[in-house]
Amino acid sequence: GEIDKVPASQRGPWMTFLKSLATSKGDIASITAPPFILSSTSLTEYSKFWAELPDLFVAPSMVVDPEERALAVFRWFIATLKGQYTSRNEALGSEKKPLNPFLGEMFLGRWETDDEGTTMLVSEQVSHHPPVTAYATYNDVYGVELTGYNGQKASVSTTTLNIKQVGHAVYKITKFDESYYISLPSLHIEGLFYGAPYVELEGSTFIQSSSGYSFKIDYSGKGYFSGKKNTYKAKMFGPDSSSKPLYTFSGQWSGKSTVKDERAKSEKLFYDATEHTIVPLEIKPLEEQSPYETRKAWAKVAAAVSVMDYDTIHVEKSKIENEQRALRKQEKEEGREWTRRYFTLVDSDEGLKKLASGAGITADEKVWRFNRDDFESGPDKC
Ligand code: CLR
């Protein structure tokens, strides 16, 4: 049958879920989904996808030529997409509904690799409604740092769920005093009806370097540019702001893509996702984690999700939600706001506005800034 990806016992609830989705105006968090589509992973963990290939993450810092360096940044960016947007399908068979992080939830970890040393990850839920996750990931051996934040705006049109990402990322290379402003793609969820959801990226994103180089990336799912899924086309422009690209790129970000040098008219392989294996990040054992850390806080829910014990999922989730409600009530009574641990909402500075405008984007009025010293000297450093 058509919905045979849905376990027989959950077909009724799945249809109910789809119906409530259609009338939800996109507030996915508030809809109860059948257990088979729930993930035991919280959205705060998704910040890790930026640096699961530490070698590509630090590579730009070793490239002296600015044009080659921009290419290395772009290669790392393209490489992150597979983890960001296909890893649930690969590991779990379909896209899943992540756990909805509570305010103050943190996901902390590190990658330890022979060649790159330590790459740190600090991810914190800085807003619950609307959901916003802020993150920083950095490697001091090579002097690279990525900071950013992101939230989602969802809307529904008949059977597809459309997601617009709010936020951006900034990649910095200390040695060259260079920054790259990175905008985030919109996406939609396909395959919902069949109970086998997956992400398709759409539209365009931009990367603008302070060195003047820039990229425009166009995304498409199956059938638009070619018969293949997860395809992209991109153009790299030089600092002279000529409308003629220096390089053009095309292919699959989850597979192979090529780069064409528009001056030399030569084409070669740019990136092959099948040749790279992600490095799992290391996190503290549960006993050593603070109650605000993702895995610790959600441990009981996650265990219940893995055995599809719906009653326990509900009971344990409600405990967290009620606790959160009580905290918000208390804050309101005392006339204060929840203090974010490692990020502060600040006015967007001139440098960032200039970079964003280079990419044809108006920078947000306010941005979440990482307080690195607080983290380094605080109790949560891992
Ligand atoms: C979060 C930020 C990451 C990239 C990313 C990847 C997948 C997205 C996720 C973001 C946000 C939440 C998301 C998810 C895919 C599905 C899920 C849109 C943007 C929604 C909330 C779940 C829909 C429910 C069905 C699967 C049943 O860097």
Short mmCIF file of C-alpha atoms and ligand atoms in Angstrom, two decimals:
data_model
loop_
_atom_site.label_atom_id
_atom_site.label_comp_id
_atom_site.label_asym_id
_atom_site.label_seq_id
_atom_site.Cartn_x
_atom_site.Cartn_y
_atom_site.Cartn_z
CA GLY A 1 0.00 0.00 0.00
CA GLU A 2 0.99 3.64 -0.23
CA ILE A 3 1.70 4.28 3.38
CA ASP A 4 3.49 0.98 4.02
CA LYS A 5 6.50 2.74 5.58
CA VAL A 6 4.21 3.37 8.54
CA PRO A 7 3.98 0.46 11.03
CA ALA A 8 0.47 -1.06 10.76
CA SER A 9 -0.44 -0.13 14.34
CA GLN A 10 0.48 3.53 13.77
CA ARG A 11 -1.37 4.21 10.52
CA GLY A 12 -4.36 5.78 12.23
CA PRO A 13 -2.20 8.08 14.37
CA TRP A 14 -0.08 8.92 11.29
CA MET A 15 -3.13 10.08 9.33
CA THR A 16 -4.25 12.11 12.36
CA PHE A 17 -0.77 13.65 12.52
CA LEU A 18 -0.87 14.60 8.82
CA LYS A 19 -4.30 16.13 9.24
CA SER A 20 -3.29 18.20 12.24
CA LEU A 21 -0.14 19.25 10.37
CA ALA A 22 -2.28 20.57 7.53
CA THR A 23 -4.17 22.82 9.93
CA SER A 24 -1.26 23.64 12.24
CA LYS A 25 0.02 26.77 10.48
CA GLY A 26 3.44 25.18 10.83
CA ASP A 27 3.70 24.89 14.61
CA ILE A 28 5.16 21.37 14.42
CA ALA A 29 6.39 21.31 18.01
CA SER A 30 2.83 21.42 19.31
CA ILE A 31 1.59 18.40 17.33
CA THR A 32 1.86 14.93 18.78
CA ALA A 33 3.49 12.62 16.29
CA PRO A 34 3.31 8.81 16.34
CA PRO A 35 6.32 7.18 18.04
CA PHE A 36 7.84 5.65 14.88
CA ILE A 37 8.70 9.11 13.52
CA LEU A 38 10.19 10.48 16.75
CA SER A 39 13.90 10.86 17.12
CA SER A 40 15.73 10.55 20.42
CA THR A 41 18.02 13.41 19.36
CA SER A 42 17.41 17.01 20.33
CA LEU A 43 17.86 19.86 17.83
CA THR A 44 20.69 21.30 19.95
CA GLU A 45 22.78 18.38 18.70
CA TYR A 46 22.37 19.41 15.07
CA SER A 47 25.06 22.10 15.49
CA LYS A 48 27.62 19.30 15.34
CA PHE A 49 27.12 18.83 11.58
CA TRP A 50 29.32 21.87 10.91
CA ALA A 51 32.51 20.19 12.06
CA GLU A 52 32.16 16.43 11.76
CA LEU A 53 34.91 16.50 9.15
CA PRO A 54 37.55 18.34 11.23
CA ASP A 55 40.19 18.06 8.48
CA LEU A 56 38.06 20.06 6.02
CA PHE A 57 36.98 22.45 8.78
CA VAL A 58 40.57 23.53 9.52
CA ALA A 59 41.99 23.13 5.98
CA PRO A 60 41.43 26.77 4.85
CA SER A 61 43.79 28.05 7.56
CA MET A 62 46.72 26.40 5.78
CA VAL A 63 46.08 27.93 2.38
CA VAL A 64 48.08 31.11 1.69
CA ASP A 65 46.47 32.19 -1.59
CA PRO A 66 43.13 33.98 -0.88
CA GLU A 67 41.36 32.54 -3.93
CA GLU A 68 42.45 28.99 -3.11
CA ARG A 69 41.50 29.63 0.50
CA ALA A 70 37.97 30.68 -0.44
CA LEU A 71 37.72 27.46 -2.46
CA ALA A 72 38.77 25.45 0.60
CA VAL A 73 36.09 27.18 2.69
CA PHE A 74 33.50 26.37 0.05
CA ARG A 75 34.61 22.72 -0.07
CA TRP A 76 34.18 22.44 3.71
CA PHE A 77 30.73 24.08 3.45
CA ILE A 78 29.55 21.68 0.73
CA ALA A 79 30.90 18.77 2.80
CA THR A 80 28.76 19.73 5.82
CA LEU A 81 25.48 19.39 3.90
CA LYS A 82 25.42 15.60 3.85
CA GLY A 83 25.47 15.33 7.63
CA GLN A 84 23.08 18.25 8.11
CA TYR A 85 20.41 17.03 5.75
CA THR A 86 20.74 13.29 5.04
CA SER A 87 22.19 11.71 8.18
CA ARG A 88 18.83 10.77 9.76
CA ASN A 89 17.77 9.03 6.55
CA GLU A 90 21.04 7.15 6.42
CA ALA A 91 21.07 6.12 10.07
CA LEU A 92 17.34 5.75 10.80
CA GLY A 93 15.72 5.18 7.41
CA SER A 94 13.91 8.51 7.24
CA GLU A 95 13.87 12.06 8.53
CA LYS A 96 12.57 12.14 12.11
CA LYS A 97 10.96 14.65 14.41
CA PRO A 98 13.74 15.88 16.70
CA LEU A 99 13.23 16.59 20.39
CA ASN A 100 12.22 20.19 20.90
CA PRO A 101 14.97 21.78 23.04
CA PHE A 102 14.09 23.64 26.22
CA LEU A 103 15.47 27.08 27.02
CA GLY A 104 19.01 26.77 28.36
CA GLU A 105 19.58 23.27 27.01
CA MET A 106 23.20 22.69 26.04
CA PHE A 107 25.02 20.24 23.85
CA LEU A 108 28.78 20.22 24.48
CA GLY A 109 31.41 18.07 22.92
CA ARG A 110 34.77 17.85 21.24
CA TRP A 111 36.47 16.14 18.37
CA GLU A 112 39.93 14.75 19.08
CA THR A 113 41.88 13.89 15.96
CA ASP A 114 45.58 13.17 15.45
CA ASP A 115 46.10 15.77 12.76
CA GLU A 116 43.77 18.54 13.94
CA GLY A 117 43.97 18.25 17.72
CA THR A 118 40.90 19.49 19.60
CA THR A 119 37.85 21.01 17.92
CA MET A 120 35.29 22.22 20.47
CA LEU A 121 31.52 22.45 20.14
CA VAL A 122 29.26 24.60 22.32
CA SER A 123 25.58 24.59 21.39
CA GLU A 124 22.91 26.30 23.51
CA GLN A 125 19.17 26.76 23.14
CA VAL A 126 18.82 30.53 23.52
CA SER A 127 15.09 30.73 22.74
CA HIS A 128 12.31 28.20 23.15
CA HIS A 129 9.44 29.90 21.38
CA PRO A 130 10.36 30.54 18.62
CA PRO A 131 13.13 27.93 18.85
CA VAL A 132 16.65 29.29 18.32
CA THR A 133 19.91 27.40 18.81
CA ALA A 134 23.21 29.29 19.03
CA TYR A 135 26.54 27.56 18.57
CA ALA A 136 30.28 27.96 18.40
CA THR A 137 32.81 25.46 17.16
CA TYR A 138 36.52 26.22 17.17
CA ASN A 139 39.98 24.80 16.77
CA ASP A 140 42.86 26.72 18.37
CA VAL A 141 45.63 24.66 16.82
CA TYR A 142 44.66 26.04 13.40
CA GLY A 143 42.91 29.23 14.53
CA VAL A 144 39.49 28.70 12.98
CA GLU A 145 36.11 29.43 14.52
CA LEU A 146 32.53 29.09 13.38
CA THR A 147 29.78 30.89 15.27
CA GLY A 148 26.15 31.12 14.38
CA TYR A 149 22.57 30.61 15.39
CA ASN A 150 19.54 29.21 13.75
CA GLY A 151 15.82 28.93 14.03
CA GLN A 152 13.08 27.66 11.73
CA LYS A 153 9.87 29.11 10.38
CA ALA A 154 7.55 26.39 9.15
CA SER A 155 4.52 26.55 6.90
CA VAL A 156 2.38 23.85 5.31
CA SER A 157 1.04 23.55 1.80
CA THR A 158 -1.16 20.49 1.27
CA THR A 159 1.27 17.60 1.78
CA THR A 160 4.61 19.39 2.08
CA LEU A 161 6.14 21.03 5.06
CA ASN A 162 8.16 24.12 4.14
CA ILE A 163 10.95 25.33 6.40
CA LYS A 164 12.70 28.67 6.19
CA GLN A 165 15.84 28.93 8.26
CA VAL A 166 16.43 32.09 10.25
CA GLY A 167 20.01 32.98 11.17
CA HIS A 168 23.45 32.63 9.66
CA ALA A 169 26.94 31.37 10.40
CA VAL A 170 30.28 33.18 10.38
CA TYR A 171 33.50 31.27 9.72
CA LYS A 172 36.70 33.03 10.86
CA ILE A 173 40.35 32.36 10.15
CA THR A 174 42.49 34.19 12.71
CA LYS A 175 45.81 34.07 10.85
CA PHE A 176 44.42 35.90 7.83
CA ASP A 177 41.95 38.02 9.80
CA GLU A 178 39.34 36.78 7.36
CA SER A 179 35.61 36.14 7.88
CA TYR A 180 32.98 34.39 5.79
CA TYR A 181 29.29 35.16 6.17
CA ILE A 182 27.21 32.06 5.41
CA SER A 183 23.45 32.12 4.83
CA LEU A 184 21.28 29.02 5.39
CA PRO A 185 19.11 27.19 2.84
CA SER A 186 15.35 26.85 2.88
CA LEU A 187 14.04 23.32 2.67
CA HIS A 188 10.92 21.26 2.46
CA ILE A 189 9.98 17.81 3.69
CA GLU A 190 8.98 15.33 1.00
CA GLY A 191 7.52 11.86 1.45
CA LEU A 192 5.37 12.74 4.45
CA PHE A 193 2.30 11.02 3.06
CA TYR A 194 4.18 7.73 2.72
CA GLY A 195 5.58 7.92 6.22
CA ALA A 196 9.09 8.21 4.80
CA PRO A 197 9.97 11.90 5.11
CA TYR A 198 13.20 13.35 3.73
CA VAL A 199 14.64 16.82 3.28
CA GLU A 200 14.99 18.63 -0.03
CA LEU A 201 16.95 21.88 -0.12
CA GLU A 202 15.66 24.69 -2.29
CA GLY A 203 16.41 28.26 -3.35
CA SER A 204 19.80 29.88 -2.98
CA THR A 205 22.33 30.67 -0.28
CA PHE A 206 25.36 32.92 -0.23
CA ILE A 207 28.82 32.94 1.19
CA GLN A 208 30.62 36.27 1.33
CA SER A 209 34.27 36.56 2.36
CA SER A 210 35.86 39.69 3.80
CA SER A 211 38.57 39.10 1.18
CA GLY A 212 35.98 39.95 -1.47
CA TYR A 213 35.37 36.47 -2.88
CA SER A 214 31.77 35.27 -2.85
CA PHE A 215 29.60 32.30 -3.75
CA LYS A 216 26.02 31.89 -4.82
CA ILE A 217 24.68 28.37 -4.40
CA ASP A 218 21.41 27.11 -5.96
CA TYR A 219 19.84 23.96 -4.59
CA SER A 220 17.48 21.48 -6.07
CA GLY A 221 15.95 18.13 -5.28
CA LYS A 222 15.19 15.29 -7.62
CA GLY A 223 14.37 16.15 -11.17
CA TYR A 224 14.98 19.86 -11.52
CA PHE A 225 18.63 20.25 -12.60
CA SER A 226 18.96 16.54 -13.34
CA GLY A 227 17.30 13.29 -12.33
CA LYS A 228 19.43 13.18 -9.20
CA LYS A 229 18.62 14.12 -5.64
CA ASN A 230 20.57 16.63 -3.53
CA THR A 231 22.00 18.59 -6.43
CA TYR A 232 23.49 22.06 -6.45
CA LYS A 233 24.95 24.55 -8.86
CA ALA A 234 27.19 27.34 -7.65
CA LYS A 235 29.21 30.29 -8.88
CA MET A 236 32.27 31.84 -7.32
CA PHE A 237 32.91 35.53 -7.94
CA GLY A 238 36.12 37.49 -7.48
CA PRO A 239 36.69 40.63 -5.40
CA ASP A 240 36.38 42.86 -8.50
CA SER A 241 32.60 42.27 -8.29
CA SER A 242 32.48 41.37 -11.98
CA SER A 243 29.35 39.49 -12.93
CA LYS A 244 31.49 36.83 -14.62
CA PRO A 245 32.14 33.91 -12.29
CA LEU A 246 35.70 32.66 -11.79
CA TYR A 247 34.48 29.13 -11.17
CA THR A 248 31.21 27.27 -11.55
CA PHE A 249 30.29 24.11 -9.65
CA SER A 250 27.70 21.43 -10.16
CA GLY A 251 26.76 17.99 -8.95
CA GLN A 252 25.43 16.29 -5.86
CA TRP A 253 26.43 17.57 -2.45
CA SER A 254 25.74 14.11 -1.01
CA GLY A 255 27.89 12.55 -3.74
CA LYS A 256 30.24 13.99 -6.33
CA SER A 257 30.46 17.50 -7.66
CA THR A 258 32.81 19.16 -10.11
CA VAL A 259 34.39 22.58 -10.48
CA LYS A 260 34.97 24.35 -13.77
CA ASP A 261 37.62 27.04 -14.06
CA GLU A 262 35.87 29.60 -16.27
CA ARG A 263 39.18 31.17 -17.35
CA ALA A 264 41.09 27.99 -18.20
CA LYS A 265 37.90 26.21 -19.30
CA SER A 266 39.01 23.11 -17.45
CA GLU A 267 36.82 20.91 -15.28
CA LYS A 268 37.75 18.61 -12.42
CA LEU A 269 36.39 16.83 -9.36
CA PHE A 270 35.63 19.32 -6.57
CA TYR A 271 34.30 17.14 -3.77
CA ASP A 272 33.33 13.51 -3.33
CA ALA A 273 31.27 12.90 -0.20
CA THR A 274 31.75 9.14 -0.46
CA GLU A 275 35.48 9.55 0.21
CA HIS A 276 35.02 11.17 3.62
CA THR A 277 33.95 9.59 6.89
CA ILE A 278 32.62 11.67 9.72
CA VAL A 279 34.42 11.79 13.05
CA PRO A 280 31.96 11.28 15.91
CA LEU A 281 32.30 13.90 18.61
CA GLU A 282 33.14 12.94 22.16
CA ILE A 283 30.87 13.97 24.98
CA LYS A 284 31.21 13.64 28.74
CA PRO A 285 29.75 10.50 30.34
CA LEU A 286 26.17 11.10 31.52
CA GLU A 287 27.18 11.04 35.23
CA GLU A 288 29.50 14.01 34.67
CA GLN A 289 27.03 16.11 32.69
CA SER A 290 25.10 19.03 34.11
CA PRO A 291 21.30 18.66 34.26
CA TYR A 292 21.10 21.17 31.39
CA GLU A 293 23.05 19.03 28.99
CA THR A 294 20.96 17.51 26.22
CA ARG A 295 21.73 13.82 26.67
CA LYS A 296 21.38 13.98 30.45
CA ALA A 297 18.16 16.00 30.41
CA TRP A 298 16.45 13.87 27.77
CA ALA A 299 17.87 10.47 28.83
CA LYS A 300 14.52 9.02 29.98
CA VAL A 301 12.62 10.32 26.96
CA ALA A 302 15.31 9.02 24.61
CA ALA A 303 15.21 5.56 26.21
CA ALA A 304 11.41 5.48 25.84
CA VAL A 305 11.64 6.64 22.19
CA SER A 306 14.03 3.83 21.35
CA VAL A 307 11.56 1.21 22.57
CA MET A 308 8.54 3.20 21.27
CA ASP A 309 6.99 3.31 24.73
CA TYR A 310 4.52 6.06 24.09
CA ASP A 311 3.21 6.43 27.63
CA THR A 312 6.66 6.90 29.12
CA ILE A 313 7.65 9.32 26.34
CA HIS A 314 4.60 11.38 27.24
CA VAL A 315 5.15 11.25 31.01
CA GLU A 316 8.86 12.13 30.82
CA LYS A 317 8.35 14.89 28.26
CA SER A 318 5.62 16.43 30.40
CA LYS A 319 7.98 16.49 33.40
CA ILE A 320 10.45 18.62 31.44
CA GLU A 321 7.73 20.86 30.05
CA ASN A 322 6.13 21.45 33.45
CA GLU A 323 9.47 22.23 35.03
CA GLN A 324 10.12 24.75 32.26
CA ARG A 325 6.70 26.33 32.70
CA ALA A 326 7.32 26.74 36.43
CA LEU A 327 10.69 28.39 35.74
CA ARG A 328 9.16 30.87 33.27
CA LYS A 329 6.39 31.69 35.76
CA GLN A 330 8.89 32.33 38.53
CA GLU A 331 11.01 34.55 36.27
CA LYS A 332 7.97 36.55 35.33
CA GLU A 333 7.00 37.05 38.96
CA GLU A 334 10.52 38.20 39.80
CA GLY A 335 10.60 40.48 36.75
CA ARG A 336 13.68 38.91 35.19
CA GLU A 337 14.62 36.81 32.20
CA TRP A 338 16.41 33.50 31.95
CA THR A 339 20.16 34.15 31.72
CA ARG A 340 21.75 32.50 28.71
CA ARG A 341 25.00 30.85 29.67
CA TYR A 342 27.42 31.29 26.82
CA PHE A 343 25.69 33.55 24.28
CA THR A 344 24.42 37.14 24.47
CA LEU A 345 22.00 38.89 22.16
CA VAL A 346 23.82 41.98 20.85
CA ASP A 347 23.37 44.54 18.09
CA SER A 348 24.75 43.40 14.77
CA ASP A 349 28.07 45.23 14.18
CA GLU A 350 29.14 47.18 11.10
CA GLY A 351 31.58 44.51 9.95
CA LEU A 352 28.85 41.88 9.88
CA LYS A 353 26.37 44.19 8.17
CA LYS A 354 28.94 44.93 5.48
CA LEU A 355 29.67 41.24 4.91
CA ALA A 356 25.98 40.38 4.76
CA SER A 357 25.24 43.19 2.33
CA GLY A 358 28.05 41.87 0.11
CA ALA A 359 26.00 38.68 -0.08
CA GLY A 360 22.90 40.74 -0.88
CA ILE A 361 21.43 40.10 2.56
CA THR A 362 20.34 42.53 5.25
CA ALA A 363 21.96 41.36 8.47
CA ASP A 364 19.64 40.73 11.40
CA GLU A 365 19.34 43.64 13.82
CA LYS A 366 20.44 41.45 16.69
CA VAL A 367 22.75 38.46 16.72
CA TRP A 368 23.82 35.90 19.32
CA ARG A 369 27.46 36.44 20.29
CA PHE A 370 29.55 33.65 21.83
CA ASN A 371 31.17 34.47 25.17
CA ARG A 372 34.16 32.29 24.79
CA ASP A 373 35.90 33.35 28.02
CA ASP A 374 32.83 32.44 30.08
CA PHE A 375 32.83 28.99 28.56
CA GLU A 376 36.58 28.42 28.86
CA SER A 377 36.64 29.45 32.53
CA GLY A 378 33.22 27.99 33.42
CA PRO A 379 32.11 24.65 34.89
CA ASP A 380 30.88 23.08 31.66
CA LYS A 381 34.13 23.01 29.67
CA CYS A 382 34.71 19.48 28.55
C1 CLR B 1 18.24 22.42 12.00
C2 CLR B 1 19.57 23.12 11.81
C3 CLR B 1 20.57 22.22 11.09
C4 CLR B 1 20.02 21.77 9.77
C5 CLR B 1 18.66 21.13 9.92
C6 CLR B 1 18.43 19.93 9.36
C7 CLR B 1 17.14 19.25 9.34
C8 CLR B 1 15.97 20.11 9.85
C9 CLR B 1 16.43 20.94 11.05
C10 CLR B 1 17.61 21.89 10.67
C11 CLR B 1 15.25 21.69 11.71
C12 CLR B 1 14.09 20.77 12.05
C13 CLR B 1 13.61 19.96 10.84
C14 CLR B 1 14.82 19.19 10.30
C15 CLR B 1 14.23 18.24 9.30
C16 CLR B 1 12.88 17.84 9.91
C17 CLR B 1 12.65 18.76 11.12
C18 CLR B 1 13.01 20.91 9.81
C19 CLR B 1 17.13 23.06 9.84
C20 CLR B 1 11.15 19.05 11.38
C21 CLR B 1 10.91 19.93 12.60
C22 CLR B 1 10.42 17.73 11.66
C23 CLR B 1 9.27 17.52 10.78
C24 CLR B 1 8.46 16.34 11.26
C25 CLR B 1 8.37 15.20 10.26
C26 CLR B 1 9.70 14.58 9.89
C27 CLR B 1 7.41 14.19 10.78
O1 CLR B 1 21.78 22.91 10.91
#
